[in-house]
Structure formats: structure tokens, C-alpha cells
Amino acid sequence: MIEIQPHPDETPVAFIERADALELADEVIDDLLLRHFGIQDESKRKLLRLKSAVFWERFFVSHASQVCERGGSRYAALRFIQKKNGQCGQHPLSEKQIELLVDSVGEWKA
């Protein structure tokens, strides 16, 4: 198991993004949030998680991949991400970033 500790000046969101990038289990992240940041409330931990850019990028890639695999349109994947982008307080992706993300999942049918 990977050992991770928050950096001295690291915010809870920055820590969660780093932990998400390392694919740590949710229970491990929750424990570290409690021990190092004193965040006991589960709803507060969930809200912090929803601000993680790493979480959202994975979520969007997964969704776009599923749309592509089912033979859906590139437009449908783009629209879904555009609608969800930034809704939970996370830093929104630019249009170019969204297009690159959607195009990264595979070959779209015309």
C-alpha cells in the first residue's frame, strides 16, 4: 500500500487530487482527511471529493468511453461533459480540454 501524507501547505482539495491520482482507496483518504485536516463530517468529505479535478477527468473519460463503445455520437459525449463541467464547484475544463478528452477515448463514428 502507498503511504501518503499531506504536504505542510497543501489544501484538502489538493491533497485529495494527489491521492486520487495515486488511486488510493476512499477509506484511506477519509482517514487521512480526519487525522490531518480534522474533517469528520462525511458530507464535507464528499463535497471536497467532488472538487477534485482528477475525479472529474476520470469520470468524464469513463462516460465518453462508454458512449463511444455503445456507438454513440461524439456530440452526445461532448454535450454531457459540457453540461456537467463545473457543476460541483470543481475547476471547469475549457472547450479545448473537453474536446481533447472526448477525442482521447477512441475513434468516433461519423
Coordinates of C-alpha atoms in Angstrom, one line a residue:
M1 CA 0.0 0.0 0.0
I2 CA 1.2 3.5 -0.8
E3 CA 2.0 5.7 2.2
I4 CA 0.9 9.3 1.6
Q5 CA 0.9 12.4 3.9
P6 CA -0.4 15.9 3.2
H7 CA 2.3 18.4 2.4
P8 CA 2.6 21.2 5.0
D9 CA 0.9 23.9 3.0
E10 CA -1.4 21.6 1.0
T11 CA -5.1 22.3 1.0
P12 CA -7.6 19.4 1.5
V13 CA -8.7 19.6 -2.2
A14 CA -5.1 19.5 -3.4
F15 CA -4.4 16.5 -1.1
I16 CA -7.5 14.7 -2.5
E17 CA -6.4 15.3 -6.1
R18 CA -3.0 13.9 -5.3
A19 CA -4.5 10.9 -3.5
D20 CA -6.9 10.3 -6.4
A21 CA -4.0 10.4 -8.9
L22 CA -2.4 7.7 -6.8
E23 CA -5.7 5.8 -6.8
L24 CA -5.9 5.4 -3.1
A25 CA -8.9 3.8 -1.6
D26 CA -11.7 6.1 -0.4
E27 CA -11.4 4.8 3.2
V28 CA -7.7 5.7 3.3
I29 CA -8.4 9.2 2.0
D30 CA -11.2 9.6 4.5
D31 CA -8.9 8.5 7.4
L32 CA -6.2 11.0 6.3
L33 CA -8.7 13.8 6.0
L34 CA -9.8 13.1 9.5
R35 CA -6.3 12.8 11.0
H36 CA -4.6 15.7 9.2
F37 CA -7.3 18.1 8.5
G38 CA -9.9 17.3 11.2
I39 CA -12.7 16.8 8.7
Q40 CA -15.1 14.4 10.5
D41 CA -18.3 15.2 8.6
E42 CA -18.8 12.7 5.7
S43 CA -20.9 15.2 3.7
K44 CA -18.0 17.7 3.9
R45 CA -15.5 15.0 2.7
K46 CA -17.9 14.1 -0.2
L47 CA -18.1 17.8 -1.2
L48 CA -14.3 18.1 -1.2
R49 CA -14.0 14.9 -3.3
L50 CA -16.4 16.5 -5.9
K51 CA -14.0 19.4 -6.3
S52 CA -11.2 17.0 -7.4
A53 CA -10.1 17.6 -11.0
V54 CA -8.7 14.1 -11.1
F55 CA -12.0 12.6 -10.1
W56 CA -13.9 14.5 -12.8
E57 CA -11.4 13.8 -15.5
R58 CA -11.7 10.1 -14.8
F59 CA -15.5 10.3 -14.7
F60 CA -15.7 12.2 -18.0
V61 CA -13.3 9.8 -19.7
S62 CA -15.2 6.8 -18.5
H63 CA -18.5 8.3 -19.6
A64 CA -17.1 9.2 -23.1
S65 CA -15.6 5.8 -23.4
Q66 CA -18.9 4.1 -22.7
V67 CA -20.7 6.4 -25.2
C68 CA -18.1 5.6 -27.8
E69 CA -18.3 1.8 -27.1
R70 CA -22.0 1.8 -27.5
G71 CA -21.7 3.5 -30.9
G72 CA -23.0 6.8 -29.6
S73 CA -22.1 10.2 -31.1
R74 CA -19.1 12.3 -30.2
Y75 CA -21.6 15.2 -29.9
A76 CA -23.5 13.3 -27.2
A77 CA -20.3 12.8 -25.2
L78 CA -19.3 16.5 -25.6
R79 CA -22.7 17.7 -24.6
F80 CA -22.8 15.5 -21.5
I81 CA -19.4 16.8 -20.3
Q82 CA -20.3 20.4 -21.2
K83 CA -23.4 20.2 -19.0
K84 CA -21.7 18.6 -16.0
N85 CA -18.5 20.7 -16.3
G86 CA -18.0 22.8 -13.2
Q87 CA -21.4 22.0 -11.6
C88 CA -20.0 20.7 -8.3
G89 CA -17.5 23.5 -7.7
Q90 CA -14.6 21.9 -9.4
H91 CA -12.4 24.0 -11.8
P92 CA -14.2 23.8 -15.1
L93 CA -12.4 22.4 -18.2
S94 CA -12.0 24.7 -21.3
E95 CA -13.8 23.7 -24.5
K96 CA -10.5 22.6 -25.9
Q97 CA -9.8 20.4 -22.9
I98 CA -13.2 18.8 -23.3
E99 CA -12.7 18.1 -27.0
L100 CA -9.2 16.6 -26.3
L101 CA -10.7 14.4 -23.6
V102 CA -13.5 13.2 -25.8
D103 CA -11.2 12.5 -28.7
S104 CA -8.8 10.6 -26.5
V105 CA -11.2 7.7 -25.9
G106 CA -11.2 6.2 -29.4
E107 CA -12.3 6.5 -32.9
W108 CA -15.8 8.1 -33.2
K109 CA -18.2 7.1 -35.9
A110 CA -19.1 9.8 -38.4

